[in-house]
Short mmCIF file of C-alpha atoms and ligand atoms in Angstrom, two decimals:
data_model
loop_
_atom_site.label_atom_id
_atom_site.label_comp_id
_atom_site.label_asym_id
_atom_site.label_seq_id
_atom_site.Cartn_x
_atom_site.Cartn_y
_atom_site.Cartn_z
CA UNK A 1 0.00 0.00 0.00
CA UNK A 2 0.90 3.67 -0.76
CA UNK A 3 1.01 5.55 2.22
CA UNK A 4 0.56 9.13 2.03
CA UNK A 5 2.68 11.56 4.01
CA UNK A 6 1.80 14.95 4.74
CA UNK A 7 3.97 17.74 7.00
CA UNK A 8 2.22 20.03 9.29
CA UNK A 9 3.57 23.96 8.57
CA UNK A 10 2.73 26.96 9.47
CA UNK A 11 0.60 27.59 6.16
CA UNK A 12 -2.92 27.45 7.85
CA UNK A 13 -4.23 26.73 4.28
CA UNK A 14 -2.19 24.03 3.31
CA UNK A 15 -2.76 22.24 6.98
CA UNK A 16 -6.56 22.66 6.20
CA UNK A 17 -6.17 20.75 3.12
CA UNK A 18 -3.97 18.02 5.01
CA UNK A 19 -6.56 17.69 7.61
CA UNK A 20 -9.82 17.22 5.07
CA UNK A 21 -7.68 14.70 3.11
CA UNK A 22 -6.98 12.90 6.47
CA UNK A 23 -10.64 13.52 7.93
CA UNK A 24 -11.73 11.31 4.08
CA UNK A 25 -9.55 8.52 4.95
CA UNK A 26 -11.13 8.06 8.21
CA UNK A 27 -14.56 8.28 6.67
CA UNK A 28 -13.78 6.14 4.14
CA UNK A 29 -12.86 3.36 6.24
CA UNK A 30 -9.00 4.07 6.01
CA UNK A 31 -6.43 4.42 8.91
CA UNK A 32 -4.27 7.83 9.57
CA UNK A 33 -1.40 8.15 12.05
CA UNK A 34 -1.67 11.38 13.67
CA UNK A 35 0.11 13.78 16.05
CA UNK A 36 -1.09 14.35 19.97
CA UNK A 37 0.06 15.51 22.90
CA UNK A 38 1.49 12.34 24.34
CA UNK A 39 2.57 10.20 21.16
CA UNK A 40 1.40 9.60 17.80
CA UNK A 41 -1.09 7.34 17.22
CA UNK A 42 -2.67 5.75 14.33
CA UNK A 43 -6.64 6.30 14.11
CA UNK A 44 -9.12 4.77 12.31
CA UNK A 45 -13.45 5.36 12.90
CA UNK A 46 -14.58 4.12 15.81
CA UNK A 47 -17.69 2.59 15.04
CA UNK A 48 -16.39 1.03 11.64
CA UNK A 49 -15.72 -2.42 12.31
CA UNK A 50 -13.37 -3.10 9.59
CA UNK A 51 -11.17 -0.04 11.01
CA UNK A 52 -10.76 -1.76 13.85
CA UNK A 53 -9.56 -5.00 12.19
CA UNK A 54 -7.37 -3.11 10.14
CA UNK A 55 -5.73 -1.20 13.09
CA UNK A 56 -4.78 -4.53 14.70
CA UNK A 57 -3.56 -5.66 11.42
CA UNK A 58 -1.18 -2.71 10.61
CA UNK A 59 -0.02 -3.19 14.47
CA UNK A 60 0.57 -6.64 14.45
CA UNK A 61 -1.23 -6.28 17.72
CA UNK A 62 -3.19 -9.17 19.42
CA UNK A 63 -7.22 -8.05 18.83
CA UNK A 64 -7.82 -8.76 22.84
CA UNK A 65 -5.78 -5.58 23.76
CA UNK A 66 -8.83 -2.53 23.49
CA UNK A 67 -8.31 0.41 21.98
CA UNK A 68 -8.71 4.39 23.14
CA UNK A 69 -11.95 5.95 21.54
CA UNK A 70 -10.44 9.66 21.09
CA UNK A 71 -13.32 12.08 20.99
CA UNK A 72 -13.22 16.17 20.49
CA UNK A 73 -15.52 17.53 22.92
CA UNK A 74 -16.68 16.25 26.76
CA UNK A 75 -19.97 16.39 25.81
CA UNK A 76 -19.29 13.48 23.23
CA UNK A 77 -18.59 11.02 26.37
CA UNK A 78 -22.51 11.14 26.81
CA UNK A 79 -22.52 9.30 23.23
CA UNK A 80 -20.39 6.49 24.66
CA UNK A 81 -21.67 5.46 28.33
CA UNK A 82 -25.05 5.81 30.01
CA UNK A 83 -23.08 5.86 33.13
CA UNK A 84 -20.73 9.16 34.00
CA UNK A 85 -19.53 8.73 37.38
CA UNK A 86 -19.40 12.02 39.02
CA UNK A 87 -15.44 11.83 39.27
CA UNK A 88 -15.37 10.89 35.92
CA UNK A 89 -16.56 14.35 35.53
CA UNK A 90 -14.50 16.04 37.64
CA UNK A 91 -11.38 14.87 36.30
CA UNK A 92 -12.64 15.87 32.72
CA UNK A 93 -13.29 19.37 34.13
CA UNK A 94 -9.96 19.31 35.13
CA UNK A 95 -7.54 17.43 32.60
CA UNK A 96 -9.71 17.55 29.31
CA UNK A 97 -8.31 17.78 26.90
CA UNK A 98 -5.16 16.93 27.75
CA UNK A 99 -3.40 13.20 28.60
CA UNK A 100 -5.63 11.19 30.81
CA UNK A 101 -7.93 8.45 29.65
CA UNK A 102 -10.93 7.21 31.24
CA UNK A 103 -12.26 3.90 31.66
CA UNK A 104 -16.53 3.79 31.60
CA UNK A 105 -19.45 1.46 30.94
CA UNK A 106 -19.88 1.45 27.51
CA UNK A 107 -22.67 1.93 25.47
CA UNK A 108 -23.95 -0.94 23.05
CA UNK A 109 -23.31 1.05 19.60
CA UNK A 110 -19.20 0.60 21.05
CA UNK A 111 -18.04 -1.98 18.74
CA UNK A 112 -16.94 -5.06 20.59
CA UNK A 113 -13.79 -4.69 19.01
CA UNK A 114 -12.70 -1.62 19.93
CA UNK A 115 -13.35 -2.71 23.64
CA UNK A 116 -11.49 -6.13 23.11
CA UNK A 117 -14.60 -7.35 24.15
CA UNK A 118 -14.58 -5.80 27.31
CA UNK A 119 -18.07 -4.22 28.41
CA UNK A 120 -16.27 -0.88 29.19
CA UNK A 121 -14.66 1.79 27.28
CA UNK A 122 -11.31 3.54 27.38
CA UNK A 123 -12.23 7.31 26.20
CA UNK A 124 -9.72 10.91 25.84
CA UNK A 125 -10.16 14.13 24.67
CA UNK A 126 -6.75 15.34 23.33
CA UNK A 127 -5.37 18.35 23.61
CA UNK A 128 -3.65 18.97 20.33
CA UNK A 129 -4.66 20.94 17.96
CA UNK A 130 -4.61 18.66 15.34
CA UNK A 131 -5.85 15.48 16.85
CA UNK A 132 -8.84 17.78 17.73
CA UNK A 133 -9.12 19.04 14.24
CA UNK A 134 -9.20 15.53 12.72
CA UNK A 135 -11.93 13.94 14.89
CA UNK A 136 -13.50 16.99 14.08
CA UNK A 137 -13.49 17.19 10.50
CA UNK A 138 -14.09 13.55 10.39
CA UNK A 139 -17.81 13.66 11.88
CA UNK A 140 -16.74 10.32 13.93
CA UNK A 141 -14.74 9.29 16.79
CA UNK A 142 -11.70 8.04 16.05
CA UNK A 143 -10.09 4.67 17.86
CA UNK A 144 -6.03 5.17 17.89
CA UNK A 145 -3.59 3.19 19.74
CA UNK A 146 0.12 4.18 19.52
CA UNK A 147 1.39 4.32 16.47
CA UNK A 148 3.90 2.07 16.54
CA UNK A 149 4.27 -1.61 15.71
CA UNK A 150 3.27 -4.03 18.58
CA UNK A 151 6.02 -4.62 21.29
CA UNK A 152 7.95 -1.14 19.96
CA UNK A 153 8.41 1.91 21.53
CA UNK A 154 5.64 4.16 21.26
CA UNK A 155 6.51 6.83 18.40
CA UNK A 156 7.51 10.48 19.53
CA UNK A 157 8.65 12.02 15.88
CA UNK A 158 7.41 10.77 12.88
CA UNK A 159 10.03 9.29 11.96
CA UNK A 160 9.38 6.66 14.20
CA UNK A 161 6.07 6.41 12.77
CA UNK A 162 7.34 6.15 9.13
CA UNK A 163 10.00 3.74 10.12
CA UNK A 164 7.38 1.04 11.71
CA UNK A 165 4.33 1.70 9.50
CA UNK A 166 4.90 3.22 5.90
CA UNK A 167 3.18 0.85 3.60
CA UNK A 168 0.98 -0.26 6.12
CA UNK A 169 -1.37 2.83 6.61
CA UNK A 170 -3.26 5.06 4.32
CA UNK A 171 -1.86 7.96 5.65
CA UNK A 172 0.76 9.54 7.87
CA UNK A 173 0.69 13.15 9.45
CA UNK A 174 3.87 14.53 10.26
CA UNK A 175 3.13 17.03 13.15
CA UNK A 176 7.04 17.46 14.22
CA UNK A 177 8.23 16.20 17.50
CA UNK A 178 6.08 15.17 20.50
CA UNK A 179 5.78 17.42 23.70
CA UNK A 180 4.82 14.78 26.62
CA UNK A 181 6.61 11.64 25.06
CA UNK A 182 4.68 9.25 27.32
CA UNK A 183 0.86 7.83 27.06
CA UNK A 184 -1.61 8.82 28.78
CA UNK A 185 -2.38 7.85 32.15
CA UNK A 186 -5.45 5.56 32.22
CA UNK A 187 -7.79 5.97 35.58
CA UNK A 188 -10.43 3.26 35.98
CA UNK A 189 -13.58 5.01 37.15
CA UNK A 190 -15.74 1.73 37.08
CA UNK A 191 -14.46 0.73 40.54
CA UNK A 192 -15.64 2.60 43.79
CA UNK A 193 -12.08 3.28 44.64
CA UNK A 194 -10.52 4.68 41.10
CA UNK A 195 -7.58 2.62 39.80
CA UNK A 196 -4.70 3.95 37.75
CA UNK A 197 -4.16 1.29 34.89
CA UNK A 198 -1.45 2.87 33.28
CA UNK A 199 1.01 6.12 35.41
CA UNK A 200 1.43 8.98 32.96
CA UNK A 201 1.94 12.87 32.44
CA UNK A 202 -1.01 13.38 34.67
CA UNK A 203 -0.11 12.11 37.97
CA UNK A 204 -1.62 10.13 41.07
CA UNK A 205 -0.87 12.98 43.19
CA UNK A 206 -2.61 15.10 40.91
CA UNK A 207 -5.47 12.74 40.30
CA UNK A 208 -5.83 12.46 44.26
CA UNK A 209 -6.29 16.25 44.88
CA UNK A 210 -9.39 16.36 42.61
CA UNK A 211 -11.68 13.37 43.44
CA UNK A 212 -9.40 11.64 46.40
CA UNK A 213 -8.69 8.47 47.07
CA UNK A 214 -6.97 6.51 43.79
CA UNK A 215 -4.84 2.79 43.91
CA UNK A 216 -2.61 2.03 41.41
CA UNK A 217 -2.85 -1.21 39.71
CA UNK A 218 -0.91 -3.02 41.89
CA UNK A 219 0.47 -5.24 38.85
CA UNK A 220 2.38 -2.18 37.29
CA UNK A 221 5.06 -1.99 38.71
CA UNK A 222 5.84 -5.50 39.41
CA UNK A 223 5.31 -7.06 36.20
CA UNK A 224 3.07 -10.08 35.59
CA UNK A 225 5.85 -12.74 36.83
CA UNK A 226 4.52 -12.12 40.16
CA UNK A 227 1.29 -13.60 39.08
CA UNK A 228 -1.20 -10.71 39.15
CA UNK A 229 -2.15 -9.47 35.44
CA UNK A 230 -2.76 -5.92 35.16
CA UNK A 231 -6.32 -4.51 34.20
CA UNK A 232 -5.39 -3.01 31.17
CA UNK A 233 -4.72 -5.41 28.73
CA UNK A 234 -1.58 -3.57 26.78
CA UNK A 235 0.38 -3.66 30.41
CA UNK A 236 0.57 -6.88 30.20
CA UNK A 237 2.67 -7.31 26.96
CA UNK A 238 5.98 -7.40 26.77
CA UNK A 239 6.42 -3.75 25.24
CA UNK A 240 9.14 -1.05 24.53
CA UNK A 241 11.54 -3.44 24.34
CA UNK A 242 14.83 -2.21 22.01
CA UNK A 243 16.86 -5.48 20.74
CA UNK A 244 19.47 -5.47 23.67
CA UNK A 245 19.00 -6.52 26.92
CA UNK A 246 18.30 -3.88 28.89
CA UNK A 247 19.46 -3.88 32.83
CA UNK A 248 18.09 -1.06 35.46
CA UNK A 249 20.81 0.15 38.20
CA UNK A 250 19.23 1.17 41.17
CA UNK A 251 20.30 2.42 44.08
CA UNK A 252 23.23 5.97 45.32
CA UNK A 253 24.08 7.29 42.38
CA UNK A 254 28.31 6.63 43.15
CA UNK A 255 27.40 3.04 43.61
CA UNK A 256 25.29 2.84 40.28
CA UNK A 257 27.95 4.61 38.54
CA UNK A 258 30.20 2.10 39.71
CA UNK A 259 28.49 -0.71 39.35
CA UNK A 260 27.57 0.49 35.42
CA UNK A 261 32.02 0.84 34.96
CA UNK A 262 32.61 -2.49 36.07
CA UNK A 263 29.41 -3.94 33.49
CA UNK A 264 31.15 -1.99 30.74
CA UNK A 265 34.54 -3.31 31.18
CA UNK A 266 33.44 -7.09 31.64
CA UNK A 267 31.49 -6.49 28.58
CA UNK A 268 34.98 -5.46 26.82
CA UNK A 269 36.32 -8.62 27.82
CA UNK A 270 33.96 -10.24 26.56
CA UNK A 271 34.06 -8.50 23.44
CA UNK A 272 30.41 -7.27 23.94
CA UNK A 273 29.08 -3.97 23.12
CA UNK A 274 27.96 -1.92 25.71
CA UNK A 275 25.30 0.64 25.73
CA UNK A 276 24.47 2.82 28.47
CA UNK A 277 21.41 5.30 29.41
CA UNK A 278 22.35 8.38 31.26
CA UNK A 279 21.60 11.73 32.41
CA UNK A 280 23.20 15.01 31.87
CA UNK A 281 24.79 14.90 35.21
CA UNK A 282 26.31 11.55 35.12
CA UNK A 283 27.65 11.33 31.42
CA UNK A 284 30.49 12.08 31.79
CA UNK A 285 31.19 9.63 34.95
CA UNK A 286 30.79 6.59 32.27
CA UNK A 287 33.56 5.17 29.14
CA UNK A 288 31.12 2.74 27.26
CA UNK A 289 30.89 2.16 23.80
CA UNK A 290 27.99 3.84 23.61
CA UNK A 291 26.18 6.44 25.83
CA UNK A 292 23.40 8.00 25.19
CA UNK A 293 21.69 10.61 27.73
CA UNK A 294 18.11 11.04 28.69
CA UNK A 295 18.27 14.88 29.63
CA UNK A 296 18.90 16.34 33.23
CA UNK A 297 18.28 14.21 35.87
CA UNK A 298 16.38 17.02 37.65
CA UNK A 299 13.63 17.09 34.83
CA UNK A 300 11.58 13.93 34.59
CA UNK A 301 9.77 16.01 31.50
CA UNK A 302 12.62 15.84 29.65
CA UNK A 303 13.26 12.54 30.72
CA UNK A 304 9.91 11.34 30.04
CA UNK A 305 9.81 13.13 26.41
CA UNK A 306 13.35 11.55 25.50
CA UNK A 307 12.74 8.33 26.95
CA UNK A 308 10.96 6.34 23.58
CA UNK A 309 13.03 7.56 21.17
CA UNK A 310 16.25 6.73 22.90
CA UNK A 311 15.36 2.96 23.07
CA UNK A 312 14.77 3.05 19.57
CA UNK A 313 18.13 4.79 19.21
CA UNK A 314 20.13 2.07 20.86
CA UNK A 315 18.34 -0.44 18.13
CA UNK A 316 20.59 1.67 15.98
CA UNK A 317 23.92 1.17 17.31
CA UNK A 318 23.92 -2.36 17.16
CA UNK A 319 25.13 -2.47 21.41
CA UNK A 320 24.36 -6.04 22.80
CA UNK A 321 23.56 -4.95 26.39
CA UNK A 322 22.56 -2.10 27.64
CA UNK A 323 22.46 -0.61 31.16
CA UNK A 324 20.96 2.60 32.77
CA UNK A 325 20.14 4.23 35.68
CA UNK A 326 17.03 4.38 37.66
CA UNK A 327 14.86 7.58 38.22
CA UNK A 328 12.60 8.34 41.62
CA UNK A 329 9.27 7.21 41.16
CA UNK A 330 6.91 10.34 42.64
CA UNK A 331 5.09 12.13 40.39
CA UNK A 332 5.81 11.56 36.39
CA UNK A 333 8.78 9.34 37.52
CA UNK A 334 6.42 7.05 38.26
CA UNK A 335 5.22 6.81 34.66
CA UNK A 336 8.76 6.83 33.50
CA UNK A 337 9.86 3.97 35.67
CA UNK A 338 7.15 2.23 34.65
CA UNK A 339 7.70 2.21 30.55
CA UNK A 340 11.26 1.71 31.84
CA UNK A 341 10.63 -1.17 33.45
CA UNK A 342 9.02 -2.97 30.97
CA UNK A 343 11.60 -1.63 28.56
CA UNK A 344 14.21 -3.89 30.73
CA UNK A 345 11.67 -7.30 31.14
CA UNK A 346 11.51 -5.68 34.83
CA UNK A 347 15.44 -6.78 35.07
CA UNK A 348 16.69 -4.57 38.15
CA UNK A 349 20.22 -4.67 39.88
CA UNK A 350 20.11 -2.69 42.94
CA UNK A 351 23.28 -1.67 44.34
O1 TXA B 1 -1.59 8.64 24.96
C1 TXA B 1 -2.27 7.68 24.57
O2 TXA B 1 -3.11 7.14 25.30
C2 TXA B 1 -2.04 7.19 23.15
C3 TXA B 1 -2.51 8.30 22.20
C4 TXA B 1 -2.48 7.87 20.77
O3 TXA B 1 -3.77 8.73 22.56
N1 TXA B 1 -2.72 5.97 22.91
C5 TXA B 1 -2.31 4.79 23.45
O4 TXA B 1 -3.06 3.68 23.07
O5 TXA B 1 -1.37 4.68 24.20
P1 TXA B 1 -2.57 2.19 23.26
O6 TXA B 1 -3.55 1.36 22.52
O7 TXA B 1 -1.17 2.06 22.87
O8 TXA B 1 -2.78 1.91 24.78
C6 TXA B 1 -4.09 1.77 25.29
C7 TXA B 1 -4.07 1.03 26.59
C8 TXA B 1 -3.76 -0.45 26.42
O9 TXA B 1 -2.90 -0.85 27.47
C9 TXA B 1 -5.15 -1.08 26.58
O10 TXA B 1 -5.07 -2.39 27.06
C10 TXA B 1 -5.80 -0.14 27.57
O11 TXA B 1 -5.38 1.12 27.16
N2 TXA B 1 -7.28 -0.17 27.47
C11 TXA B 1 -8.05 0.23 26.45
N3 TXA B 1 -9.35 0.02 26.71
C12 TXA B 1 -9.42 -0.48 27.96
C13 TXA B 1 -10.49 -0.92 28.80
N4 TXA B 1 -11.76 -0.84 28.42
N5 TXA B 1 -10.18 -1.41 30.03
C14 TXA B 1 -8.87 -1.47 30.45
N6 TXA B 1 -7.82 -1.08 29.68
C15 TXA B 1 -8.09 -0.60 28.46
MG1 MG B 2 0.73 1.36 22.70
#
């Protein structure tokens, strides 16, 4: 398949044209990855079955594993649930549009296969402008997962949305580089007692100071091994992954810094290529074959929004191990240990 690939300028006309062209793939059945505030993600109608199918297919993504109904106004969350708990409200007044997904009853006109089969629906309002101005402009609401290929790193730049799926979609919108770098966080508001599926730019903390009490899925951070499976389906796979083996250091930083010199040079004895993930502080503490570093330790946004495309970097260098440090997990560390986590197979050394 052709795949059409259109940049996003600052020619208002021209983006207007790129946005009808994308909003009559959509209608037409077709599937368009698009820019939003977290990552890109690759959108196809809602309530067109064959979209759905297709989504999964240009994913290679397992069809049990639901997908996020994006819509462009609150008011449009009345169209897919009968039931809007009154925190489900609240947090929209607060964090719509903007990165936080909610899971609801859903209505019977939800396809069963955007839900996975699952008699509740994962909804979000994005915040970006042109997310927004597609589901707009298509009249529909558009199901998108991540735009990547299953098991990959979610795409921040769309490059890494060309790399994993020209050829495989109708259409690709290149919006420039993402801001938040991260998914959203997914809140469970069918349970009395909110759950946090999946940690994310919007935080627990956050979450907690407008409707209260919140758990987090206790699988998260754990990993399946330990024999609970998370509620969200996706959590469960083995995701993120780059090619290497990827090993967390945890623990004082002049122990992990240690610990990572010693790794590197019993890798060069064993004639094995070393990668390691750093910050801006510690760079320059570490001689591996190849370093690559996540931003200043102090900022878990830039940590967050370098995080993806750094995984997929290492792919690139051809290293056969890889180490890195571990970040705090308060606030939108907690999101970032989490994809981190999975990144490494939940392989931690603490020191
Ligand atoms: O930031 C995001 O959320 C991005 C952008 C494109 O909006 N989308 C995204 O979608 O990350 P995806 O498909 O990669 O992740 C959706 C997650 C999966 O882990 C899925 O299992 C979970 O949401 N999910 C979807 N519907 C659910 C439901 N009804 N109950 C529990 N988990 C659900
Ligand atoms: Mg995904």
């Amino acid at each position: 398949m052709d795949t059409i690939i259109r940049k996003i300028t600052d020619d208002d006309d021209n983006n207007e044209i790129i946005i009808k062209t994308a909003a009559d793939i959509i209608a037409r059945g077709g599937l368009v990855a698009f820019p939003t505030e977290t990552v890109y993600g690759l959108g196809g109608d809602a309530f067109d079955v064959n979209a759905s199918a297709r989504i999964y297919e240009a994913k290679g993504r397992p069809s049990d594993n639901p997908l996020i109904v994006h819509i462009a106004a609150l008011e449009d969350l009345y169209s897919l649930t009968d039931n809007v708990p009154d925190k489900a409200l609240a947090l929209a007044k607060e964090f719509w549009p903007g990165p936080l997904t909610m899971i609801v009853d859903k209505k019977s006109c939800v396809p069963d296969t955007v839900t996975g089969g699952l008699s509740t629906v994962a909804v979000r309002l994005p915040s970006h402008k042109i997310a927004r101005d597609l589901i707009k402009t298509s009249r529909t609401f558009i199901a998108a997962p991540s735009a990547n290929l299953s098991g990959r790193p979610s795409p921040t730049r769309a490059e890494h949305v060309i790399e994993d799926l020209s050829g495989r979609v109708d259409m690709i919108i290149d919006g420039g580089d993402i801001e938040i770098g991260l998914e959203s966080t997914i809140v469970d508001l069918t349970e009395d007692v909110p759950v946090i599926l999946r940690p994310g730019y919007i935080t627990m903390e956050m979450i907690e100071d407008v409707i209260g009490d919140v758990r987090l899925d206790k699988a998260l951070m754990t990993g399946v091994s330990d024999g609970v499976a998370p509620k969200a389906p996706g959590m469960k796979y083995r995701h993120y992954a780059p090619k290497a083996e990827l090993t967390i250091i945890e623990g004082e930083r002049d122990k992990v810094i240690n610990r990572i010199n010693s790794f590197v040079e019993e890798g060069r004895r064993r004639n094995c290529k070393v990668g390691v993930m750093l910050t801006a502080e510690t760079y320059d503490m570490v001689e591996a074959d190849v370093k690559i570093s996540l931003g200043s330790g102090d900022s878990n946004e830039e940590i967050a929004r370098n995080l993806f495309a750094t995984l997929r970097e290492f792919d690139e260098t051809g290293v056969d191990v890889i180490y890195s440090e571990g970040f705090g997990d308060n606030g939108l560390g907690q999101a970032v240990m989490n994809r981190l986590l999975k990144a490494a197979g939940h392989r931690v050394i603490k020191v």
